Coordinates of C-alpha atoms in Angstrom, one line a residue:
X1 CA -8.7 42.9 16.2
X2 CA -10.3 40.6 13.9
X3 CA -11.8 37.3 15.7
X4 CA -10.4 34.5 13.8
X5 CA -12.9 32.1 11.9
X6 CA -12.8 28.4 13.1
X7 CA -10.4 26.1 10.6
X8 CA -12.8 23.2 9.7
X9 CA -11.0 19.4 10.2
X10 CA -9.5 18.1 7.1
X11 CA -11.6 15.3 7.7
X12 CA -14.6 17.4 6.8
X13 CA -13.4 18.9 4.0
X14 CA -12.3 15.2 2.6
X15 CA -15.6 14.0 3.2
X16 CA -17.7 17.3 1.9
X17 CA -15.5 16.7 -1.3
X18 CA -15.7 12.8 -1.8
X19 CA -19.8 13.4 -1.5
X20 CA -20.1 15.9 -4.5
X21 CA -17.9 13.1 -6.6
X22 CA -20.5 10.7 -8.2
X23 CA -17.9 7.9 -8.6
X24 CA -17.0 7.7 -5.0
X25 CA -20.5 7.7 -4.0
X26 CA -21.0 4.9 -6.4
X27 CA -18.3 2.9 -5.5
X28 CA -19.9 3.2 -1.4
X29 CA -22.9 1.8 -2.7
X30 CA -21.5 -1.2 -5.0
X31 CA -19.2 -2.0 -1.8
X32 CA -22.2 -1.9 0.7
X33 CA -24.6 -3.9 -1.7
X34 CA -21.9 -6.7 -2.0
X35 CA -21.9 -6.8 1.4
X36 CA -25.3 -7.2 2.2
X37 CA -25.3 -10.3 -0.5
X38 CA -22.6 -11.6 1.1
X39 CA -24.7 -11.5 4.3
X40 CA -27.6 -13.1 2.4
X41 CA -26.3 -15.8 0.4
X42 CA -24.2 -16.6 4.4
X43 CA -28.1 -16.8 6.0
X44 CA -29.3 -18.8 3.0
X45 CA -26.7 -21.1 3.0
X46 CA -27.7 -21.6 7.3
X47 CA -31.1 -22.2 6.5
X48 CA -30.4 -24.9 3.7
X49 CA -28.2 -26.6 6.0
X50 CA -30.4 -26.8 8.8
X51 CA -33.2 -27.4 6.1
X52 CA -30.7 -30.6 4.7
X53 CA -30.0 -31.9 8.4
X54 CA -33.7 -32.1 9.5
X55 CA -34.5 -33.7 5.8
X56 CA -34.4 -37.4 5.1
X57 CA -32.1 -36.7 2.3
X58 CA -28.8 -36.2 5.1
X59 CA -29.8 -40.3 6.4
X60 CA -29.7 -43.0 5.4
X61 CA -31.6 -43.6 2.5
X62 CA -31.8 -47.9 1.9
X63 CA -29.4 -50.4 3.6
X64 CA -29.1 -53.7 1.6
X65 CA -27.5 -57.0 2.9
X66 CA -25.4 -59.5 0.8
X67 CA -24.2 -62.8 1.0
X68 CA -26.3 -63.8 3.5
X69 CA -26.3 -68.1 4.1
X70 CA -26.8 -69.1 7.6
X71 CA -26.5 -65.8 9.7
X72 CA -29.7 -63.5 10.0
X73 CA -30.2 -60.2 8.0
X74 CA -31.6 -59.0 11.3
X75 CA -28.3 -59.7 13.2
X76 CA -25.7 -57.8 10.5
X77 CA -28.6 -55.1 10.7
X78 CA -28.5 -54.7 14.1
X79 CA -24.8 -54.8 14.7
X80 CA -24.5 -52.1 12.2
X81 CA -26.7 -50.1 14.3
X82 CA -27.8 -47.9 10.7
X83 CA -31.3 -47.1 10.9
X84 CA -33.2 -46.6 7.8
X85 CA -34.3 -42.7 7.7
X86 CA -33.6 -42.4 10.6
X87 CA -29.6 -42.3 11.0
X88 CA -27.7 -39.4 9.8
X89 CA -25.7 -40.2 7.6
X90 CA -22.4 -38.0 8.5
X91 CA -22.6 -40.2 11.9
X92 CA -21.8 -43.6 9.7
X93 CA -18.2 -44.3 9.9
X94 CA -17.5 -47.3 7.7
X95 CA -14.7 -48.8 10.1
X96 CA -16.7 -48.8 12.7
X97 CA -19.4 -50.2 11.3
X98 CA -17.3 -53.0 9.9
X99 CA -15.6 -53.9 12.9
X100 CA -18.9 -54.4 14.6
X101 CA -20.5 -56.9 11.8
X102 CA -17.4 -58.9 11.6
X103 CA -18.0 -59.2 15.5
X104 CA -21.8 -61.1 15.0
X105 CA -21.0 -64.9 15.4
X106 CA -20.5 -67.1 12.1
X107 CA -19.1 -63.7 10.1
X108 CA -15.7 -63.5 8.6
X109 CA -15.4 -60.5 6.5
X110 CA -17.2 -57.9 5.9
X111 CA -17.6 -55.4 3.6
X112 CA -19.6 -51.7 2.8
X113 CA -20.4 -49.7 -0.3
X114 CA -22.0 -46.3 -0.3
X115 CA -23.6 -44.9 -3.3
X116 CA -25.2 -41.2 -4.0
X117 CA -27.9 -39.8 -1.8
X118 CA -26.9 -42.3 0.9
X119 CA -27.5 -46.0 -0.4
X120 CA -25.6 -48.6 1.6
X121 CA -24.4 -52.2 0.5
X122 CA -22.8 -54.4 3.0
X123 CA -21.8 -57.6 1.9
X124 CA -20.9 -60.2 4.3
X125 CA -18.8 -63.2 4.0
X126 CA -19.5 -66.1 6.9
X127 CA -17.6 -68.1 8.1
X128 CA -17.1 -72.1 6.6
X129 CA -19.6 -75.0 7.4
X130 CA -17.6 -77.4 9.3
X131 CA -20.3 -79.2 10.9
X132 CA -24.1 -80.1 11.7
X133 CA -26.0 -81.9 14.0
X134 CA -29.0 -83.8 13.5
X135 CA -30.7 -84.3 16.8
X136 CA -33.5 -83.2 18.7
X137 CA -34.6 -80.1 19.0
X138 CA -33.5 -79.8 15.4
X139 CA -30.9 -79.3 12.8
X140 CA -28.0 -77.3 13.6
X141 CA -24.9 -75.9 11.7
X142 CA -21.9 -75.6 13.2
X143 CA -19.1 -73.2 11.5
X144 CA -15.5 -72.8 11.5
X145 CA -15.3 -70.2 14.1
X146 CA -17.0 -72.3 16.5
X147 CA -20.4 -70.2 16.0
X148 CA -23.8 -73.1 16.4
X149 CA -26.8 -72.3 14.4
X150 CA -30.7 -73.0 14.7
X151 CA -31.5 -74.1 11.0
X152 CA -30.8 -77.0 8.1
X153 CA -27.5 -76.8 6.4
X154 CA -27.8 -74.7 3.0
X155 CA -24.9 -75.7 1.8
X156 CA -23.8 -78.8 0.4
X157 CA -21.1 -80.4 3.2
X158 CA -19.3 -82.7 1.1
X159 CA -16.3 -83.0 3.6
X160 CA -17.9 -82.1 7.0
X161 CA -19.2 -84.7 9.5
X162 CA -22.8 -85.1 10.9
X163 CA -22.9 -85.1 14.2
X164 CA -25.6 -86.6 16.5
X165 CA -26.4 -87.8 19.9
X166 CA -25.1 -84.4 21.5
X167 CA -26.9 -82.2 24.1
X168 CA -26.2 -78.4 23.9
X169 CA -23.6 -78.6 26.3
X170 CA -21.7 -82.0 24.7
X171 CA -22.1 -80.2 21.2
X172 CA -20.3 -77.2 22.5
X173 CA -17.2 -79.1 23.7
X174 CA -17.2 -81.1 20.9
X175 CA -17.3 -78.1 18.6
X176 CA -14.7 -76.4 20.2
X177 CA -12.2 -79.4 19.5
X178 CA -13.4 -79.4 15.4
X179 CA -12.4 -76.1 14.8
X180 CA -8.6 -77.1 16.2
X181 CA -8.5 -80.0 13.8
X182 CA -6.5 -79.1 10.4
X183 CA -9.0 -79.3 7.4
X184 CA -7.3 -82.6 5.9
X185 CA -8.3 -84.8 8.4
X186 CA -11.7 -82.9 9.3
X187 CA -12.6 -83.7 5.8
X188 CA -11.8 -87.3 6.9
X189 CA -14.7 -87.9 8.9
X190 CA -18.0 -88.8 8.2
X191 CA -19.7 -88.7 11.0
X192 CA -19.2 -88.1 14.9
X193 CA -21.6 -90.2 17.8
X194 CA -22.0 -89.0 21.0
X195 CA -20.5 -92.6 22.8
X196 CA -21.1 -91.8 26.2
X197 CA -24.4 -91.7 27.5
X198 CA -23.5 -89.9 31.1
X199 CA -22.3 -87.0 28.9
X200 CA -18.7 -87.0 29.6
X201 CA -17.1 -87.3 26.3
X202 CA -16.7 -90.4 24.8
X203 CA -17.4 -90.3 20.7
X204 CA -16.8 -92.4 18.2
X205 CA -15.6 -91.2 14.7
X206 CA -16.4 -93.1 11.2
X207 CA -14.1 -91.8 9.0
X208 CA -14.3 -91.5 5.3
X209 CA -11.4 -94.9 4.9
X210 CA -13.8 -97.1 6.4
X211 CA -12.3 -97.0 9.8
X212 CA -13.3 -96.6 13.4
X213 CA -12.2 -93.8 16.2
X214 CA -13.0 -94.3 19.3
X215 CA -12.1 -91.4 22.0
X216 CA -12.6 -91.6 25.8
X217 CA -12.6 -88.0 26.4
X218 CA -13.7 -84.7 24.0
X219 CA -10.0 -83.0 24.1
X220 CA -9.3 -85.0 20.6
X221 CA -7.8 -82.7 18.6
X222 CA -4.5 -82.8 19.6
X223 CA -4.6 -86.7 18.6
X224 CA -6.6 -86.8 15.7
X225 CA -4.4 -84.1 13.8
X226 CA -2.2 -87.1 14.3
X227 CA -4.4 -89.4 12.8
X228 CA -2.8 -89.5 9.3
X229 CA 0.5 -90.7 10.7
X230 CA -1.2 -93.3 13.1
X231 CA -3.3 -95.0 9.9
X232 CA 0.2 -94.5 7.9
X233 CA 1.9 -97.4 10.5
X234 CA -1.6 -99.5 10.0
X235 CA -1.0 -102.6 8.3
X236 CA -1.4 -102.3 4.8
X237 CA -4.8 -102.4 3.4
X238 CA -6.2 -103.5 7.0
X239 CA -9.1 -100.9 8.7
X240 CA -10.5 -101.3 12.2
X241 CA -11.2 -99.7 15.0
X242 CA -9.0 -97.2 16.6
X243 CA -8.8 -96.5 20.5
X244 CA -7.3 -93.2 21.5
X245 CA -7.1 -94.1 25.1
X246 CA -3.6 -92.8 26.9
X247 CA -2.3 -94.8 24.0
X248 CA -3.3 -95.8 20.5
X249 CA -4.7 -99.5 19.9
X250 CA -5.7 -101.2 16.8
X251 CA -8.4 -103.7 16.5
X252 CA -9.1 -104.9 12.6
X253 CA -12.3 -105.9 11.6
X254 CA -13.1 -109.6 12.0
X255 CA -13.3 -111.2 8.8
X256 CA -11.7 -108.3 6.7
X257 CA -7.4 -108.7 5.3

């Protein structure tokens, strides 16, 4: 009996026949080749990333501030916490940063622009002048959020009052109580004067219609938002000195209809 020859796999034969077929074998080669381009441009695109992260050009490039009056650069700066070349810029959320310069005492509003390859501009709006204080150990602004600044007033305060004879603590009280007052009758007063020497809150007010406020303790606001009404029931075309006491007493000037 014959011995029967070994069948070889179809496999095999598949793969003995796809190998003597030049298109197939140049097809295997195209496919392999794409793949090993696909596999460089993948480790090229790594390497520029990591390149682009440890670069200067992915922080932040120059950081400008605007509007800048009374608050310091160095404040809005440091609230923003943006580092020059140093912060990345993908870490620099623009809400954040906001909410945390409007937060810097004396700002109002704040705003932030970002232009190509990084360039920041945050502009700032502070808060009104209501206020300042000319006494030792110098000139100091007070603004509408109750904020008390080192410094001379840059602006011109055409219907805020001056405000002397206060210590620190006196001129903190006293501030707290201005920026309860409604604007029309803040613009009323010229000028505030510390009136009690032991530092317990008298004042006395000169106000911009010639007349005289005088207040035994620095909780005013309440009454002088009601100051408009009180000089309404004053005889006609009479000033003097008003006492905010408990009450409200009228004195006219002597020799003065």
């Amino acid at each position: 009996m014959k011995e029967q020859q070994p069948v070889k796999s179809t496999d095999a034969t598949v793969s003995s026949l796809e190998d003597k077929i030049p298109y197939i074998r140049e097809q295997r080669r195209k496919k392999a080749n794409r793949r090993l381009i696909y596999v460089l441009i993948l480790i090229g695109l790594l390497i520029a990333v990591v390149f682009y992260l440890q670069s200067s050009y992915s922080r932040v490039a120059t950081l400008e501030v605007g509007g800048i009056v009374n608050v310091k650069k160095e404040a809005v700066i440091k609230a923003s916490q943006m580092k020059v070349k140093e912060t990345h810029a993908f870490n620099v959320s623009e809400e954040a940063v906001l909410e945390r310069i409007e937060a810097v005492p004396g700002v109002r509003e704040a705003t932030m622009k970002k232009s190509f390859l990084h360039h920041y501009q945050i502009d700032v709006v502070e808060e009104k002048e209501i206020a300042y204080a000319k006494d030792k150990p110098g000139d100091r602004i007070v603004l509408a959020d109750g904020t008390i600044l080192p410094g001379k007033s840059k602006e011109e305060l055409f219907d805020a009052p001056i405000l002397t004879g206060f210590t620190d603590r006196s001129l903190k009280r006293v501030t707290k109580e201005l920026v309860k007052i409604e604007p029309k009758v803040r613009s009323r007063i010229s000028e505030i004067v510390a009136n009690d020497k032991t530092d317990k809150g008298g004042l006395k007010l000169f106000m911009t219609d010639g007349n005289t406020v005088l207040l035994s303790t620095s909780a005013f606001s309440n009454s002088l938002n009601e100051y408009v009404k009180v000089i309404s029931a004053l005889p006609k075309g009479k000033t003097g000195t008003i006492t905010i006491d408990g009450g409200i007493y009228f004195k006219p000037y002597k020799g003065k209809k």
